[in-house]
Amino acid sequence: KDKLRRSLSLSKSKKKRGGVSAGGPGSSTSPITSFFSNQPPPKLACPLCGHLVPRFKINEHIDLQCQRFERGDSSAASASNSVVPSSQPSPRRNPPKSPDVDPDKDEEIKDSNTTSPYFKKNNVQQPPREINSKTVVRMIDLGSLSSKLSRKFHKVPERAHTEDKNAKVMCKETCPDKEIHSETLSSSQKENLQIQCLEDKKDSVTVIDFTPTSADTPAAVEEETWEKSAAVISSDSLPESGAESTAGDRATESFYPPRLPYYLRNFQTVLQAVLENEDDRALFDQHDMSLVQAFEKLSVMGQKLYVRLFQRKLKWLQVNKLDYEEICSNLGPVAQELVQCGFLQSESDLLELREALDLLPAPELKALAKTFHLSNSATQKQQLLDGLLRLSKQKSLFSAQNNIGAVILKRAKQLAGSCVRLCRGPRAVFSRILLLFSLTDTMDEEEMAAGGQNQLYTILLVNSGRLAFPDYTVQRAAKVFRDREDLIRYEASMRALQEVVSAMQGGQWEEAMELYSAAKSAWQELRQNHDLSHEEELPVFLRSFTTGWAYTCILSRGVEILQRLRRYEEAIEELRSLLSQSIYCPDSRGRWWDRLALNLHQHLKKPEQTICAIRDGLSDPLVRTGHKLSLHQRAVRMKESASLKKYRLQLKDLPTVQVQDVKHVTIRGQLFPHEGGMGKSKFLIPVNAEGEESANATVICSVEELSLAHYRQQGFDQGIHGEGSTFSTLLALLLWDIIFMEGIPDVFRNPFQTCPLDLYTDSFYKNRKELIDSRVQLLCEASVETLHDILDNVWTSQEGKVCSLVNWELFSSLQQAQSLVSCTGGAFLGGVIARMSKDYRHCRAGLPDLVVWNTSNNSYKLVEVKGPNDRLSQKQQIWLDELQKLGADVEVCHVAATGARGGCLE
C-alpha cells in the first residue's frame, strides 16, 4: 500500500538532469534517446478519464470510448441554453460564500469596473435542491486517480463539505452496507476505488442522483441524462465561492454536467462570453446576430454537427464519409437541416471542377480518367487531377462551347454523391467571435483554418480541471476595434500574415513575394481611405491587435523575402520605410537597423550610407541589447578594414558599446559521429552504474550534458541546464503577486492568459515601477530565510498554474530552488530581476546555459557552453558582462571534440 501511495503521490518524480543531481552523473542508466530533442508525445492523456490515447485520436476517444464523457440526448429538439444574452438571468456559476450574503454588497461586486466582462456572476443563485427519502446516492468511478492526484486544485472552505447534511461518502470500508458491483469496473477503476477508500476522508466525493421517480412528468425526460452521468463534486475542484469575479472563475462548470457534449458546451461558452460584453457585441450587426439566433434554434444534433464541421478546414466533404456516431448514425437528415437553415452548402453549389475532383480518392479518379480515355500511366492522385483539369480546358469537336469541363464536373459529382461545405457567411461570423474570445492568443494558419479548435480544447481542459490559469482580475477599458468593419479588416490582415508566413516556411519564395506585394498594396489603400488614428492612441501592448500592426509584420517579413530573392535595393527601401514610423512594431527597430547596415555594407558596398545607418541605429532609444552591440561591432570591423581607411575619422565619432570579456575554459569530449554530421554535436560519456553489464556502458549526450558532468567533477553537486527559463522562473516566483496584480487596465482581457499583455513592452515596468523597485530592494536586503519563505509561499499556492514565465519541471523540487537562492543570495537576484523586468522583451534571451552550485559551501557558477564551431552571440556577450558586474562567477566553457580513441571527458 505504501509503495502504491508513493507512486501516486502529488510530488512529481523528476528526471535527473545531466548527472549533476544529488545522485551524481549517470547514477542510473538512462535511455540514449533521452538525450535527444524531445518529440511530441505519441499519446495524450484524456482530460476526462486520464487514459492514454493516440494524440490524433483524442476527439474520437472522447466521443466514442471515454467512460466519463456525457454524450447527451440527441433526440432533444433544440439546445436548452441560449447563447444570445437575454433579459433573464442564468444560474450563478459559483455558489455564494454563505446563505446570508448581503445583497447590497453583492450588487457592488457585480457593478464593479474590475469585474470580468467574460463569465460575470450577475445571475441569480439556484436554490439548493433538497434530498428526500427517494434520493439515490450511488458510487461511481473517478477515472484515472493518477491524473487526479497529479494536478493542483484550489481549496475551498470546509463548510463546502458540510452544507448538505444528507451527503454521504460511499466507500466499502466506511459504508459496509453499500453494494459495489466490481464486475462493472475496469482494473484501473477498481484500483482507484480501493485507493480512494484508503485516502483521507477530505478527498472523498459525494455523488447524488436527482432522477425523479416518476417517468411521466415532463421533467423526467430532461433529467434523464442526470441519471446516466451523476455529478462528481470533489472537495478540491470547487473554486472558492462568493469572491470577486476573477480569472479563477473562468468558465466554471456547474455542479451537475450539462446534457450537451463538451465541444458544443465550449462553443456556446465562447458565444455567450463574447456576446454578453457590450463592446464586443457592438461589433456584430443585426444580420450577424440573426445567424447566431438561427444557430440557437437548430436541433441539438444540428448544432453538434455544425460545431464538428466548424472545427475542420473549410472544404467540401462527402456526407457518407462523415463519421460522428455520437451525433447520429445517419447524418444525412442532420446535414439537410443545416442546408435548409443556410449553414451548409449542398452539392448543387459545387461548381468548381478542382474542388469536385479533390473530393474523390485516387481509385475513383483513375476510373474517371479512364472514362475519358486518359493515359493509364498516372497513378498518383495529383497526376490524375492535373490530367483531368488539362482535359477540361480543351474545346469540344462538336460544339463551339467548351463543355468538356462541365461533363467531367457532372461525372465527378455523381461519384462523390451528397457533399456539403460550411457557408462562408455564418462561418465568418463565428470565426470573428472566436477571434475576439482568443484575441490575446496567436493562432497559426492551421489553427485559424480549423476554427480555433485549440481554444475550444483549452476550455475543455480548464473545465475538466486538467489546466489551471493564474488568478487575476479581467479589467477592460480601451476599445481595440471601433466598429464591425474594423474587426473585419483586422481578421483579413491576420489571415494575410499567416498566408505569407506559411509560404515562407514552405520555402515557396515566389508565392510569398506575390502575397507580400498584394498585402502591401492593400495596406497602402487602407491608409489612404481610412482614418487609423485610433490605433495610434492605444497602448503599445494593445496596438499589436490592430490592422496596422499585422500589415507592418507582413512588410517586415517582406524584407526577408526580398533578400532571399537577392533584391537588396528593394529590401533597403522597405527597411527605410519601416524605420520612418515608430507606431507599429517598435520592438523590431533594432533588427531593422542591423539589417539595413548589413545590406548597405555587404551587398551594395556603400560605406558612407552604412556609417549613417549605424549612427542612427545607435542613437535610436528603441534599439536595445544585442542589436546595439551588433551595430557597434560592425563599426569596429569597418574601422579595422584596410580598404576603408578614409572613413576611420567618421567611424571614430560613432557611439560605443563597452562589453568586458569573461573567463574561458576548454574541456574535451569524445564526439559521437552521427549521420550527416549536421545539427548539434553529440558526445559519448560513461555511465557510472553498478553491475557487470553497466561496467563499460556509455550514453550519448549533448554538449551541455557533457559540461554538467565536468562541473560535477569540480565539486558542484547541483546543476540545471535551463538557459533563460531558469531566470524567468525565478523572476516569476519572486514577483508573482506583482505580475498578476490588479488595477492596471487592459493587461488582462481574457480568462485564459498566461501573462499580462504588457509583459513584453516597456509598459510592464512603468505600470509597476514602485512595486518592482520596492521588491528589488527587499530582495537585495533579504536573508536566506526570507528568500526561502517567498519561494515557499508562491510555490505552494501556485504550482502547476500555466504561466509563460515559469517552467514548473525545471527544478526537481521546491527545496532545490531554495538551495539555489541560498547560494546566489538576494543581491544578485535583485539585480537580475531589475534588469529583466525593465526590458523583458530583449533580455529574455542570451542568458547562460548552465547554473551549477555546491550546497556544501554555497558557491555557484553561471556557464555558457559552446560546442565545436560555435561562438557567443551579442546578447550572450552582454548578459555575461552584466552578470559578472553583479558579482556572479561567470565563465564560457568550450567543448572540443576528440576522436573515437580519445578520452570521454578531459
Short mmCIF file of N, CA and C in Angstrom, two decimals, residues 800-872:
data_model
loop_
_atom_site.label_atom_id
_atom_site.label_comp_id
_atom_site.label_asym_id
_atom_site.label_seq_id
_atom_site.Cartn_x
_atom_site.Cartn_y
_atom_site.Cartn_z
N GLY A 800 1.90 24.51 -10.73
CA GLY A 800 1.12 23.87 -11.77
C GLY A 800 0.31 24.82 -12.63
N LYS A 801 0.11 26.06 -12.19
CA LYS A 801 -0.67 27.01 -12.98
C LYS A 801 0.13 27.46 -14.20
N VAL A 802 -0.58 27.63 -15.30
CA VAL A 802 0.08 27.94 -16.57
C VAL A 802 0.52 29.40 -16.58
N CYS A 803 1.82 29.61 -16.59
CA CYS A 803 2.41 30.95 -16.66
C CYS A 803 3.55 30.89 -17.67
N SER A 804 3.56 31.82 -18.61
CA SER A 804 4.56 31.77 -19.68
C SER A 804 5.98 31.94 -19.15
N LEU A 805 6.15 32.48 -17.96
CA LEU A 805 7.47 32.70 -17.40
C LEU A 805 8.03 31.48 -16.67
N VAL A 806 7.15 30.56 -16.28
CA VAL A 806 7.54 29.51 -15.35
C VAL A 806 7.60 28.16 -16.04
N ASN A 807 8.67 27.43 -15.75
CA ASN A 807 8.77 26.01 -16.11
C ASN A 807 8.77 25.24 -14.80
N TRP A 808 7.62 24.69 -14.44
CA TRP A 808 7.47 24.01 -13.15
C TRP A 808 8.29 22.71 -13.10
N GLU A 809 8.72 22.22 -14.25
CA GLU A 809 9.51 20.99 -14.28
C GLU A 809 11.01 21.26 -14.17
N LEU A 810 11.39 22.53 -14.15
CA LEU A 810 12.82 22.87 -14.19
C LEU A 810 13.54 22.39 -12.93
N PHE A 811 12.99 22.74 -11.77
CA PHE A 811 13.57 22.30 -10.51
C PHE A 811 12.92 21.00 -10.09
N SER A 812 13.72 20.11 -9.53
CA SER A 812 13.17 18.82 -9.11
C SER A 812 12.23 18.98 -7.93
N SER A 813 12.37 20.04 -7.17
CA SER A 813 11.51 20.28 -6.01
C SER A 813 11.68 21.72 -5.57
N LEU A 814 10.81 22.14 -4.67
CA LEU A 814 10.94 23.46 -4.06
C LEU A 814 12.27 23.58 -3.34
N GLN A 815 12.67 22.51 -2.69
CA GLN A 815 13.92 22.53 -1.92
C GLN A 815 15.13 22.79 -2.82
N GLN A 816 15.11 22.26 -4.04
CA GLN A 816 16.23 22.52 -4.94
C GLN A 816 16.28 23.99 -5.33
N ALA A 817 15.12 24.59 -5.60
CA ALA A 817 15.09 26.02 -5.91
C ALA A 817 15.58 26.85 -4.73
N GLN A 818 15.18 26.46 -3.53
CA GLN A 818 15.63 27.18 -2.34
C GLN A 818 17.14 27.05 -2.14
N SER A 819 17.68 25.87 -2.44
CA SER A 819 19.13 25.70 -2.29
C SER A 819 19.89 26.57 -3.27
N LEU A 820 19.32 26.81 -4.45
CA LEU A 820 19.99 27.68 -5.42
C LEU A 820 20.02 29.12 -4.93
N VAL A 821 18.88 29.65 -4.45
CA VAL A 821 18.86 31.04 -3.99
C VAL A 821 19.71 31.22 -2.73
N SER A 822 19.90 30.13 -1.97
CA SER A 822 20.81 30.21 -0.82
C SER A 822 22.22 30.51 -1.29
N CYS A 823 22.59 30.00 -2.46
CA CYS A 823 23.94 30.22 -2.99
C CYS A 823 24.07 31.59 -3.67
N THR A 824 23.07 31.96 -4.47
CA THR A 824 23.16 33.21 -5.23
C THR A 824 23.01 34.43 -4.33
N GLY A 825 22.13 34.33 -3.32
CA GLY A 825 21.88 35.47 -2.46
C GLY A 825 20.90 36.44 -3.08
N GLY A 826 20.35 37.32 -2.25
CA GLY A 826 19.32 38.24 -2.70
C GLY A 826 19.83 39.37 -3.54
N ALA A 827 21.04 39.84 -3.28
CA ALA A 827 21.56 40.98 -4.04
C ALA A 827 21.72 40.64 -5.52
N PHE A 828 22.23 39.46 -5.81
CA PHE A 828 22.38 39.04 -7.21
C PHE A 828 21.01 38.87 -7.86
N LEU A 829 20.08 38.21 -7.17
CA LEU A 829 18.74 38.00 -7.72
C LEU A 829 18.04 39.34 -7.97
N GLY A 830 18.20 40.27 -7.03
CA GLY A 830 17.59 41.58 -7.22
C GLY A 830 18.11 42.29 -8.45
N GLY A 831 19.41 42.19 -8.71
CA GLY A 831 19.99 42.82 -9.89
C GLY A 831 19.49 42.22 -11.18
N VAL A 832 19.39 40.88 -11.23
CA VAL A 832 18.89 40.21 -12.44
C VAL A 832 17.44 40.57 -12.68
N ILE A 833 16.62 40.56 -11.62
CA ILE A 833 15.20 40.85 -11.77
C ILE A 833 14.98 42.30 -12.19
N ALA A 834 15.78 43.20 -11.66
CA ALA A 834 15.65 44.61 -12.05
C ALA A 834 15.89 44.78 -13.55
N ARG A 835 16.90 44.11 -14.06
CA ARG A 835 17.20 44.24 -15.49
C ARG A 835 16.14 43.58 -16.35
N MET A 836 15.70 42.37 -15.98
CA MET A 836 14.73 41.65 -16.80
C MET A 836 13.37 42.34 -16.79
N SER A 837 12.95 42.87 -15.66
CA SER A 837 11.62 43.48 -15.57
C SER A 837 11.53 44.79 -16.34
N LYS A 838 12.66 45.47 -16.55
CA LYS A 838 12.63 46.73 -17.29
C LYS A 838 12.54 46.52 -18.80
N ASP A 839 13.03 45.40 -19.29
CA ASP A 839 13.02 45.16 -20.75
C ASP A 839 13.02 43.65 -20.99
N TYR A 840 11.95 42.99 -20.58
CA TYR A 840 11.91 41.53 -20.69
C TYR A 840 11.94 41.08 -22.14
N ARG A 841 11.37 41.88 -23.02
CA ARG A 841 11.32 41.52 -24.44
C ARG A 841 12.71 41.27 -25.01
N HIS A 842 13.68 42.07 -24.63
CA HIS A 842 15.02 41.95 -25.19
C HIS A 842 15.99 41.24 -24.25
N CYS A 843 15.61 41.07 -22.99
CA CYS A 843 16.52 40.46 -22.01
C CYS A 843 16.21 38.99 -21.72
N ARG A 844 15.18 38.46 -22.33
CA ARG A 844 14.82 37.07 -22.03
C ARG A 844 15.77 36.09 -22.70
N ALA A 845 16.50 36.53 -23.72
CA ALA A 845 17.43 35.66 -24.44
C ALA A 845 18.87 36.04 -24.11
N GLY A 846 19.78 35.09 -24.28
CA GLY A 846 21.20 35.35 -24.08
C GLY A 846 21.73 34.97 -22.73
N LEU A 847 20.88 34.47 -21.83
CA LEU A 847 21.34 34.07 -20.50
C LEU A 847 22.12 32.76 -20.58
N PRO A 848 23.01 32.50 -19.61
CA PRO A 848 23.87 31.31 -19.68
C PRO A 848 23.09 30.01 -19.70
N ASP A 849 23.69 29.00 -20.33
CA ASP A 849 23.05 27.70 -20.45
C ASP A 849 22.90 27.00 -19.10
N LEU A 850 23.96 27.03 -18.30
CA LEU A 850 24.01 26.21 -17.08
C LEU A 850 24.09 27.08 -15.83
N VAL A 851 23.45 26.59 -14.78
CA VAL A 851 23.65 27.11 -13.44
C VAL A 851 24.06 25.92 -12.58
N VAL A 852 25.26 25.94 -12.02
CA VAL A 852 25.74 24.85 -11.17
C VAL A 852 26.07 25.44 -9.80
N TRP A 853 25.83 24.67 -8.75
CA TRP A 853 26.12 25.18 -7.42
C TRP A 853 26.50 24.04 -6.48
N ASN A 854 27.20 24.42 -5.41
CA ASN A 854 27.71 23.49 -4.41
C ASN A 854 26.96 23.76 -3.11
N THR A 855 26.15 22.81 -2.68
CA THR A 855 25.32 23.02 -1.50
C THR A 855 26.12 22.98 -0.20
N SER A 856 27.33 22.46 -0.25
CA SER A 856 28.11 22.36 0.98
C SER A 856 28.79 23.68 1.34
N ASN A 857 29.22 24.45 0.33
CA ASN A 857 29.87 25.74 0.63
C ASN A 857 29.15 26.93 0.01
N ASN A 858 27.93 26.69 -0.55
CA ASN A 858 27.09 27.75 -1.11
C ASN A 858 27.80 28.55 -2.21
N SER A 859 28.63 27.89 -3.00
CA SER A 859 29.22 28.54 -4.17
C SER A 859 28.41 28.18 -5.42
N TYR A 860 28.48 29.04 -6.41
CA TYR A 860 27.73 28.77 -7.65
C TYR A 860 28.50 29.34 -8.83
N LYS A 861 28.13 28.89 -10.03
CA LYS A 861 28.78 29.33 -11.25
C LYS A 861 27.76 29.36 -12.38
N LEU A 862 27.82 30.39 -13.22
CA LEU A 862 26.98 30.52 -14.40
C LEU A 862 27.84 30.25 -15.62
N VAL A 863 27.40 29.32 -16.46
CA VAL A 863 28.25 28.83 -17.54
C VAL A 863 27.51 28.91 -18.88
N GLU A 864 28.16 29.52 -19.84
CA GLU A 864 27.69 29.47 -21.23
C GLU A 864 28.52 28.42 -21.95
N VAL A 865 27.83 27.42 -22.52
CA VAL A 865 28.51 26.30 -23.16
C VAL A 865 28.57 26.51 -24.67
N LYS A 866 29.74 26.29 -25.23
CA LYS A 866 29.91 26.43 -26.67
C LYS A 866 30.57 25.16 -27.22
N GLY A 867 29.87 24.50 -28.13
CA GLY A 867 30.39 23.32 -28.77
C GLY A 867 31.34 23.67 -29.89
N PRO A 868 31.80 22.67 -30.62
CA PRO A 868 32.70 22.91 -31.75
C PRO A 868 32.06 23.86 -32.77
N ASN A 869 32.85 24.81 -33.23
CA ASN A 869 32.42 25.77 -34.26
C ASN A 869 31.26 26.65 -33.83
N ASP A 870 31.09 26.84 -32.53
CA ASP A 870 30.03 27.71 -32.01
C ASP A 870 30.68 28.92 -31.33
N ARG A 871 30.01 30.06 -31.38
CA ARG A 871 30.58 31.27 -30.79
C ARG A 871 29.47 32.06 -30.09
N LEU A 872 29.90 33.01 -29.27
CA LEU A 872 28.96 33.80 -28.48
C LEU A 872 28.19 34.77 -29.36
#
